[in-house]
mmCIF file of C-alpha atoms and ligand atoms in Angstrom:
data_model
loop_
_atom_site.group_PDB
_atom_site.id
_atom_site.type_symbol
_atom_site.label_atom_id
_atom_site.label_comp_id
_atom_site.label_asym_id
_atom_site.label_seq_id
_atom_site.Cartn_x
_atom_site.Cartn_y
_atom_site.Cartn_z
ATOM 1 C CA MET H 238 -24.755 -42.583 -138.400
ATOM 2 C CA GLU H 239 -23.903 -40.098 -141.138
ATOM 3 C CA VAL H 240 -20.693 -40.981 -142.923
ATOM 4 C CA ASN H 241 -19.663 -37.319 -142.719
ATOM 5 C CA HIS H 242 -19.682 -37.481 -138.935
ATOM 6 C CA VAL H 243 -16.273 -39.090 -139.224
ATOM 7 C CA ARG H 244 -13.507 -36.559 -139.706
ATOM 8 C CA GLY H 245 -10.480 -38.509 -138.592
ATOM 9 C CA VAL H 246 -9.372 -42.135 -138.615
ATOM 10 C CA LEU H 247 -6.678 -43.371 -136.250
ATOM 11 C CA PHE H 248 -4.945 -46.536 -137.385
ATOM 12 C CA ASP H 249 -3.004 -48.918 -135.238
ATOM 13 C CA LEU H 250 0.048 -49.983 -137.235
ATOM 14 C CA ASP H 251 1.096 -53.529 -136.458
ATOM 15 C CA GLY H 252 -1.750 -55.879 -137.313
ATOM 16 C CA VAL H 253 -3.835 -53.228 -139.081
ATOM 17 C CA ILE H 254 -1.634 -51.490 -141.685
ATOM 18 C CA THR H 255 0.985 -54.218 -141.908
ATOM 19 C CA ASP H 256 1.776 -57.422 -140.095
ATOM 20 C CA THR H 257 5.168 -57.443 -138.457
ATOM 21 C CA ALA H 258 4.080 -59.730 -135.595
ATOM 22 C CA LYS H 259 6.101 -62.646 -136.981
ATOM 23 C CA PHE H 260 9.242 -60.499 -137.015
ATOM 24 C CA HIS H 261 8.619 -59.321 -133.444
ATOM 25 C CA PHE H 262 8.142 -62.988 -132.539
ATOM 26 C CA MET H 263 11.351 -64.191 -134.208
ATOM 27 C CA ALA H 264 13.351 -61.357 -132.641
ATOM 28 C CA TRP H 265 11.911 -61.941 -129.140
ATOM 29 C CA GLN H 266 12.442 -65.671 -129.511
ATOM 30 C CA LYS H 267 16.115 -65.126 -130.336
ATOM 31 C CA MET H 268 16.547 -62.781 -127.379
ATOM 32 C CA ALA H 269 14.636 -65.087 -124.999
ATOM 33 C CA ALA H 270 16.880 -68.006 -126.012
ATOM 34 C CA THR H 271 19.890 -66.080 -124.644
ATOM 35 C CA LEU H 272 18.091 -66.230 -121.265
ATOM 36 C CA SER H 273 17.163 -69.903 -121.793
ATOM 37 C CA ILE H 274 13.484 -68.969 -122.071
ATOM 38 C CA ALA H 275 11.417 -70.604 -124.812
ATOM 39 C CA ILE H 276 8.411 -68.757 -126.237
ATOM 40 C CA ASP H 277 5.887 -70.081 -128.722
ATOM 41 C CA GLU H 278 3.392 -68.491 -131.116
ATOM 42 C CA GLU H 279 0.575 -68.765 -128.606
ATOM 43 C CA PHE H 280 2.597 -66.748 -126.087
ATOM 44 C CA ASN H 281 3.425 -64.253 -128.835
ATOM 45 C CA GLU H 282 -0.308 -63.525 -129.155
ATOM 46 C CA THR H 283 -0.159 -62.009 -125.668
ATOM 47 C CA LEU H 284 2.519 -59.538 -126.836
ATOM 48 C CA LYS H 285 0.402 -57.948 -129.567
ATOM 49 C CA GLY H 286 -0.144 -54.241 -128.934
ATOM 50 C CA VAL H 287 2.044 -54.479 -125.825
ATOM 51 C CA SER H 288 4.999 -52.069 -125.519
ATOM 52 C CA ARG H 289 8.609 -53.146 -125.895
ATOM 53 C CA LEU H 290 9.378 -52.970 -122.162
ATOM 54 C CA ASP H 291 6.138 -54.679 -121.139
ATOM 55 C CA SER H 292 6.801 -57.414 -123.726
ATOM 56 C CA LEU H 293 10.270 -58.018 -122.304
ATOM 57 C CA ARG H 294 8.868 -58.160 -118.775
ATOM 58 C CA ARG H 295 6.208 -60.677 -119.794
ATOM 59 C CA ILE H 296 8.963 -62.857 -121.248
ATOM 60 C CA THR H 297 11.221 -62.629 -118.197
ATOM 61 C CA ALA H 298 8.227 -63.272 -115.916
ATOM 62 C CA LEU H 299 7.566 -66.431 -117.944
ATOM 63 C CA GLY H 300 11.138 -67.515 -117.244
ATOM 64 C CA GLY H 301 10.805 -66.519 -113.601
ATOM 65 C CA ILE H 302 13.622 -63.972 -113.726
ATOM 66 C CA THR H 303 13.946 -60.290 -112.872
ATOM 67 C CA LEU H 304 16.488 -58.127 -114.686
ATOM 68 C CA THR H 305 18.261 -54.937 -113.726
ATOM 69 C CA HIS H 306 17.203 -51.820 -115.586
ATOM 70 C CA GLN H 307 20.555 -51.880 -117.404
ATOM 71 C CA ASP H 308 20.075 -55.458 -118.607
ATOM 72 C CA GLU H 309 16.536 -54.620 -119.736
ATOM 73 C CA GLU H 310 17.854 -51.725 -121.816
ATOM 74 C CA ARG H 311 20.559 -53.895 -123.374
ATOM 75 C CA LEU H 312 18.200 -56.759 -124.227
ATOM 76 C CA MET H 313 15.607 -54.414 -125.709
ATOM 77 C CA ALA H 314 18.304 -52.838 -127.886
ATOM 78 C CA ASP H 315 19.471 -56.304 -129.006
ATOM 79 C CA LYS H 316 15.913 -57.375 -129.788
ATOM 80 C CA ASN H 317 15.230 -54.217 -131.738
ATOM 81 C CA ALA H 318 18.440 -54.575 -133.779
ATOM 82 C CA THR H 319 17.374 -58.113 -134.767
ATOM 83 C CA TYR H 320 13.828 -56.895 -135.510
ATOM 84 C CA LEU H 321 15.129 -54.102 -137.772
ATOM 85 C CA GLU H 322 17.248 -56.627 -139.685
ATOM 86 C CA TYR H 323 14.089 -58.655 -140.360
ATOM 87 C CA LEU H 324 12.341 -55.499 -141.594
ATOM 88 C CA GLU H 325 15.014 -54.876 -144.215
ATOM 89 C CA THR H 326 12.859 -56.205 -147.076
ATOM 90 C CA LEU H 327 9.625 -54.525 -145.939
ATOM 91 C CA GLY H 328 7.895 -52.541 -148.713
ATOM 92 C CA SER H 329 4.534 -51.556 -150.242
ATOM 93 C CA LYS H 330 3.890 -55.249 -150.929
ATOM 94 C CA ASP H 331 3.521 -55.740 -147.170
ATOM 95 C CA ILE H 332 0.606 -53.333 -146.727
ATOM 96 C CA LEU H 333 -2.344 -55.466 -145.618
ATOM 97 C CA PRO H 334 -5.185 -56.104 -148.130
ATOM 98 C CA GLY H 335 -7.671 -53.255 -148.580
ATOM 99 C CA ILE H 336 -5.651 -50.697 -146.605
ATOM 100 C CA MET H 337 -4.381 -48.726 -149.591
ATOM 101 C CA GLU H 338 -7.866 -48.481 -151.124
ATOM 102 C CA PHE H 339 -9.340 -47.422 -147.775
ATOM 103 C CA ILE H 340 -6.664 -44.746 -147.268
ATOM 104 C CA GLU H 341 -7.340 -43.410 -150.765
ATOM 105 C CA GLU H 342 -11.077 -43.320 -150.082
ATOM 106 C CA LEU H 343 -10.500 -41.405 -146.827
ATOM 107 C CA ARG H 344 -8.226 -38.911 -148.572
ATOM 108 C CA LYS H 345 -10.808 -38.361 -151.299
ATOM 109 C CA PHE H 346 -13.308 -37.311 -148.630
ATOM 110 C CA ASN H 347 -10.748 -35.148 -146.788
ATOM 111 C CA ILE H 348 -10.804 -37.360 -143.718
ATOM 112 C CA LYS H 349 -7.683 -36.947 -141.619
ATOM 113 C CA ILE H 350 -5.475 -39.975 -141.120
ATOM 114 C CA GLY H 351 -3.440 -40.606 -138.000
ATOM 115 C CA VAL H 352 -1.382 -43.494 -136.670
ATOM 116 C CA ALA H 353 -1.680 -44.494 -133.012
ATOM 117 C CA SER H 354 0.882 -47.234 -132.596
ATOM 118 C CA ILE H 355 2.885 -48.017 -129.517
ATOM 119 C CA SER H 356 5.800 -49.025 -131.758
ATOM 120 C CA ARG H 357 8.818 -46.770 -131.561
ATOM 121 C CA ASN H 358 9.625 -47.983 -135.085
ATOM 122 C CA ALA H 359 6.356 -46.645 -136.538
ATOM 123 C CA PRO H 360 7.849 -43.748 -138.591
ATOM 124 C CA PHE H 361 10.522 -46.085 -139.989
ATOM 125 C CA ILE H 362 7.959 -48.757 -140.904
ATOM 126 C CA LEU H 363 5.550 -46.240 -142.514
ATOM 127 C CA ASN H 364 8.453 -44.967 -144.576
ATOM 128 C CA LYS H 365 9.389 -48.462 -145.732
ATOM 129 C CA LEU H 366 5.742 -49.044 -146.717
ATOM 130 C CA ASN H 367 5.780 -45.758 -148.703
ATOM 131 C CA LEU H 368 2.816 -44.501 -146.688
ATOM 132 C CA THR H 369 4.291 -41.454 -144.955
ATOM 133 C CA ARG H 370 2.841 -38.984 -147.460
ATOM 134 C CA TYR H 371 -0.730 -40.136 -146.758
ATOM 135 C CA ILE H 372 -0.533 -39.687 -142.987
ATOM 136 C CA ASP H 373 -1.387 -36.422 -141.218
ATOM 137 C CA GLY H 374 0.074 -37.386 -137.852
ATOM 138 C CA VAL H 375 1.970 -40.218 -136.185
ATOM 139 C CA ALA H 376 1.641 -40.280 -132.397
ATOM 140 C CA ASN H 377 5.014 -40.660 -130.744
ATOM 141 C CA PRO H 378 4.849 -43.306 -127.977
ATOM 142 C CA GLU H 379 7.731 -41.543 -126.239
ATOM 143 C CA HIS H 380 5.480 -38.522 -125.791
ATOM 144 C CA VAL H 381 2.796 -40.399 -123.877
ATOM 145 C CA LYS H 382 2.855 -41.495 -120.279
ATOM 146 C CA HIS H 383 0.952 -44.766 -120.443
ATOM 147 C CA SER H 384 0.972 -47.504 -123.063
ATOM 148 C CA LYS H 385 -2.106 -49.313 -124.402
ATOM 149 C CA PRO H 386 -4.608 -50.218 -122.840
ATOM 150 C CA ALA H 387 -4.468 -46.653 -121.440
ATOM 151 C CA PRO H 388 -6.068 -44.055 -123.755
ATOM 152 C CA ASP H 389 -2.941 -41.879 -124.087
ATOM 153 C CA ILE H 390 -1.698 -42.908 -127.545
ATOM 154 C CA PHE H 391 -5.126 -42.527 -129.193
ATOM 155 C CA LEU H 392 -5.680 -39.179 -127.458
ATOM 156 C CA GLU H 393 -2.287 -38.049 -128.765
ATOM 157 C CA GLY H 394 -3.186 -39.263 -132.275
ATOM 158 C CA ALA H 395 -6.484 -37.336 -132.223
ATOM 159 C CA ARG H 396 -4.659 -34.229 -131.019
ATOM 160 C CA LEU H 397 -2.107 -34.518 -133.833
ATOM 161 C CA ILE H 398 -4.750 -34.769 -136.549
ATOM 162 C CA ASP H 399 -6.606 -31.935 -134.832
ATOM 163 C CA THR H 400 -9.932 -33.810 -134.735
ATOM 164 C CA PRO H 401 -12.363 -33.808 -131.783
ATOM 165 C CA LEU H 402 -12.723 -37.297 -130.292
ATOM 166 C CA ARG H 403 -16.411 -37.576 -131.206
ATOM 167 C CA TYR H 404 -15.478 -37.306 -134.886
ATOM 168 C CA CYS H 405 -12.698 -39.910 -134.682
ATOM 169 C CA ILE H 406 -12.652 -43.633 -135.350
ATOM 170 C CA GLY H 407 -9.901 -45.939 -134.075
ATOM 171 C CA ILE H 408 -8.949 -49.197 -135.780
ATOM 172 C CA GLU H 409 -7.213 -51.933 -133.799
ATOM 173 C CA ASP H 410 -6.319 -55.622 -133.934
ATOM 174 C CA SER H 411 -5.428 -56.159 -130.270
ATOM 175 C CA LEU H 412 -7.477 -56.308 -127.104
ATOM 176 C CA ALA H 413 -5.183 -53.797 -125.378
ATOM 177 C CA GLY H 414 -5.675 -51.505 -128.380
ATOM 178 C CA ILE H 415 -9.477 -51.719 -128.324
ATOM 179 C CA GLN H 416 -9.413 -50.941 -124.594
ATOM 180 C CA SER H 417 -7.192 -47.945 -125.343
ATOM 181 C CA ILE H 418 -9.661 -46.609 -127.962
ATOM 182 C CA ARG H 419 -12.613 -47.209 -125.625
ATOM 183 C CA SER H 420 -11.038 -45.419 -122.717
ATOM 184 C CA ALA H 421 -10.266 -42.491 -125.024
ATOM 185 C CA ASN H 422 -14.039 -42.318 -125.755
ATOM 186 C CA ILE H 423 -13.455 -42.966 -129.428
ATOM 187 C CA ARG H 424 -15.559 -45.317 -131.551
ATOM 188 C CA SER H 425 -13.721 -48.456 -132.579
ATOM 189 C CA ILE H 426 -13.400 -50.903 -135.426
ATOM 190 C CA GLY H 427 -11.871 -54.203 -134.315
ATOM 191 C CA VAL H 428 -10.032 -56.313 -136.869
ATOM 192 C CA GLY H 429 -10.240 -59.909 -135.681
ATOM 193 C CA VAL H 430 -11.045 -58.599 -132.219
ATOM 194 C CA GLU H 431 -14.333 -57.262 -130.876
ATOM 195 C CA GLY H 432 -14.819 -53.528 -131.373
ATOM 196 C CA ASP H 433 -17.940 -51.306 -131.665
ATOM 197 C CA ILE H 434 -17.877 -52.664 -135.206
ATOM 198 C CA THR H 435 -16.066 -55.939 -135.769
ATOM 199 C CA ILE H 436 -14.549 -57.134 -139.032
ATOM 200 C CA ALA H 437 -12.539 -60.259 -139.795
ATOM 201 C CA THR H 438 -9.911 -58.765 -142.089
ATOM 202 C CA THR H 439 -8.673 -55.360 -143.289
ATOM 203 C CA ASN H 440 -10.202 -56.149 -146.687
ATOM 204 C CA GLU H 441 -13.580 -55.208 -145.217
ATOM 205 C CA LEU H 442 -12.541 -51.631 -144.396
ATOM 206 C CA SER H 443 -14.485 -48.974 -146.279
ATOM 207 C CA MET H 444 -16.399 -45.800 -145.456
ATOM 208 C CA GLU H 445 -19.617 -47.796 -145.901
ATOM 209 C CA LEU H 446 -18.815 -49.370 -142.538
ATOM 210 C CA PHE H 447 -19.184 -46.019 -140.764
ATOM 211 C CA LYS H 448 -22.950 -46.178 -141.355
ATOM 212 C CA LYS H 449 -23.069 -49.035 -138.845
ATOM 213 C CA PHE H 450 -22.028 -46.808 -135.946
ATOM 214 C CA LYS H 451 -24.947 -45.911 -133.730
HETATM 215 P P1 B16 J 152 8.496 -51.579 -130.922
HETATM 216 P P2 B16 J 152 1.075 -51.610 -132.527
HETATM 217 C C1 B16 J 152 3.027 -52.834 -131.188
HETATM 218 O O1 B16 J 152 2.577 -52.194 -132.335
HETATM 219 C C2 B16 J 152 3.171 -54.317 -131.465
HETATM 220 O O2 B16 J 152 1.907 -54.915 -131.660
HETATM 221 C C3 B16 J 152 3.842 -54.978 -130.290
HETATM 222 O O3 B16 J 152 4.014 -56.344 -130.541
HETATM 223 C C4 B16 J 152 5.203 -54.305 -130.045
HETATM 224 O O4 B16 J 152 5.853 -54.854 -128.912
HETATM 225 C C5 B16 J 152 4.975 -52.803 -129.810
HETATM 226 O O5 B16 J 152 4.314 -52.261 -130.930
HETATM 227 C C6 B16 J 152 6.271 -52.044 -129.599
HETATM 228 O O6 B16 J 152 6.995 -52.081 -130.778
HETATM 229 O O7 B16 J 152 9.392 -52.568 -130.252
HETATM 230 O O8 B16 J 152 8.679 -51.508 -132.414
HETATM 231 O O9 B16 J 152 8.589 -50.213 -130.266
HETATM 232 O O10 B16 J 152 0.198 -52.818 -132.624
HETATM 233 O O11 B16 J 152 0.770 -50.682 -131.353
HETATM 234 O O12 B16 J 152 1.214 -50.875 -133.832
HETATM 235 MG MG1 MG J 153 -1.651 -53.872 -133.360
#
């Protein structure tokens, strides 16, 4: 495939641009403890790329409880407040290896850059990482109907960077995310997860990789 057949790259945020999974985990763990539910790191793996509400419901299902809508709202707000406290020290140092160089390479070749994260904290996190100025569009999860694995968030990202789907690439670290890219009919790069192209770490990202697309 010609490298210039890529005109837009849609990044997932958590697990691709930065790794806040441990902070999500600590915050969910604290919240779950108030319900006498214990979660471990293995369980946390199943929350990657999963929306806030769906994450909460997976946790309560684990504990065998069902909450009222009001209690769900309250617990999600509590969890997010704890999560934001943990993000206090987040900065450029927390951008995953190779991401900055890859973003600069994309910019040099006038390739649009979008973010397709299901995190409602994405604009805040991008700001903390000092990346906002490099990004052409951040899809707002509140503007889409269905979370990952549905295609909605990647379709919204492609729309925001004004790039036809056939010229887009999506990069994801979660299974739900790869499914989302696939169902949007976008080519995928999986980081530590199987995509159309699979890499082990973000360090391997470069435009050279695009040649591997069929
Ligand atoms: P928030 P991504 C996802 O981000 C995380 O992987 C997932 O663990 C989290 O629950 C979800 O965002 C919602 O995040 O509570 O900040 O809205 O991987 O789609 O960038
Ligand atoms: Mg992710």
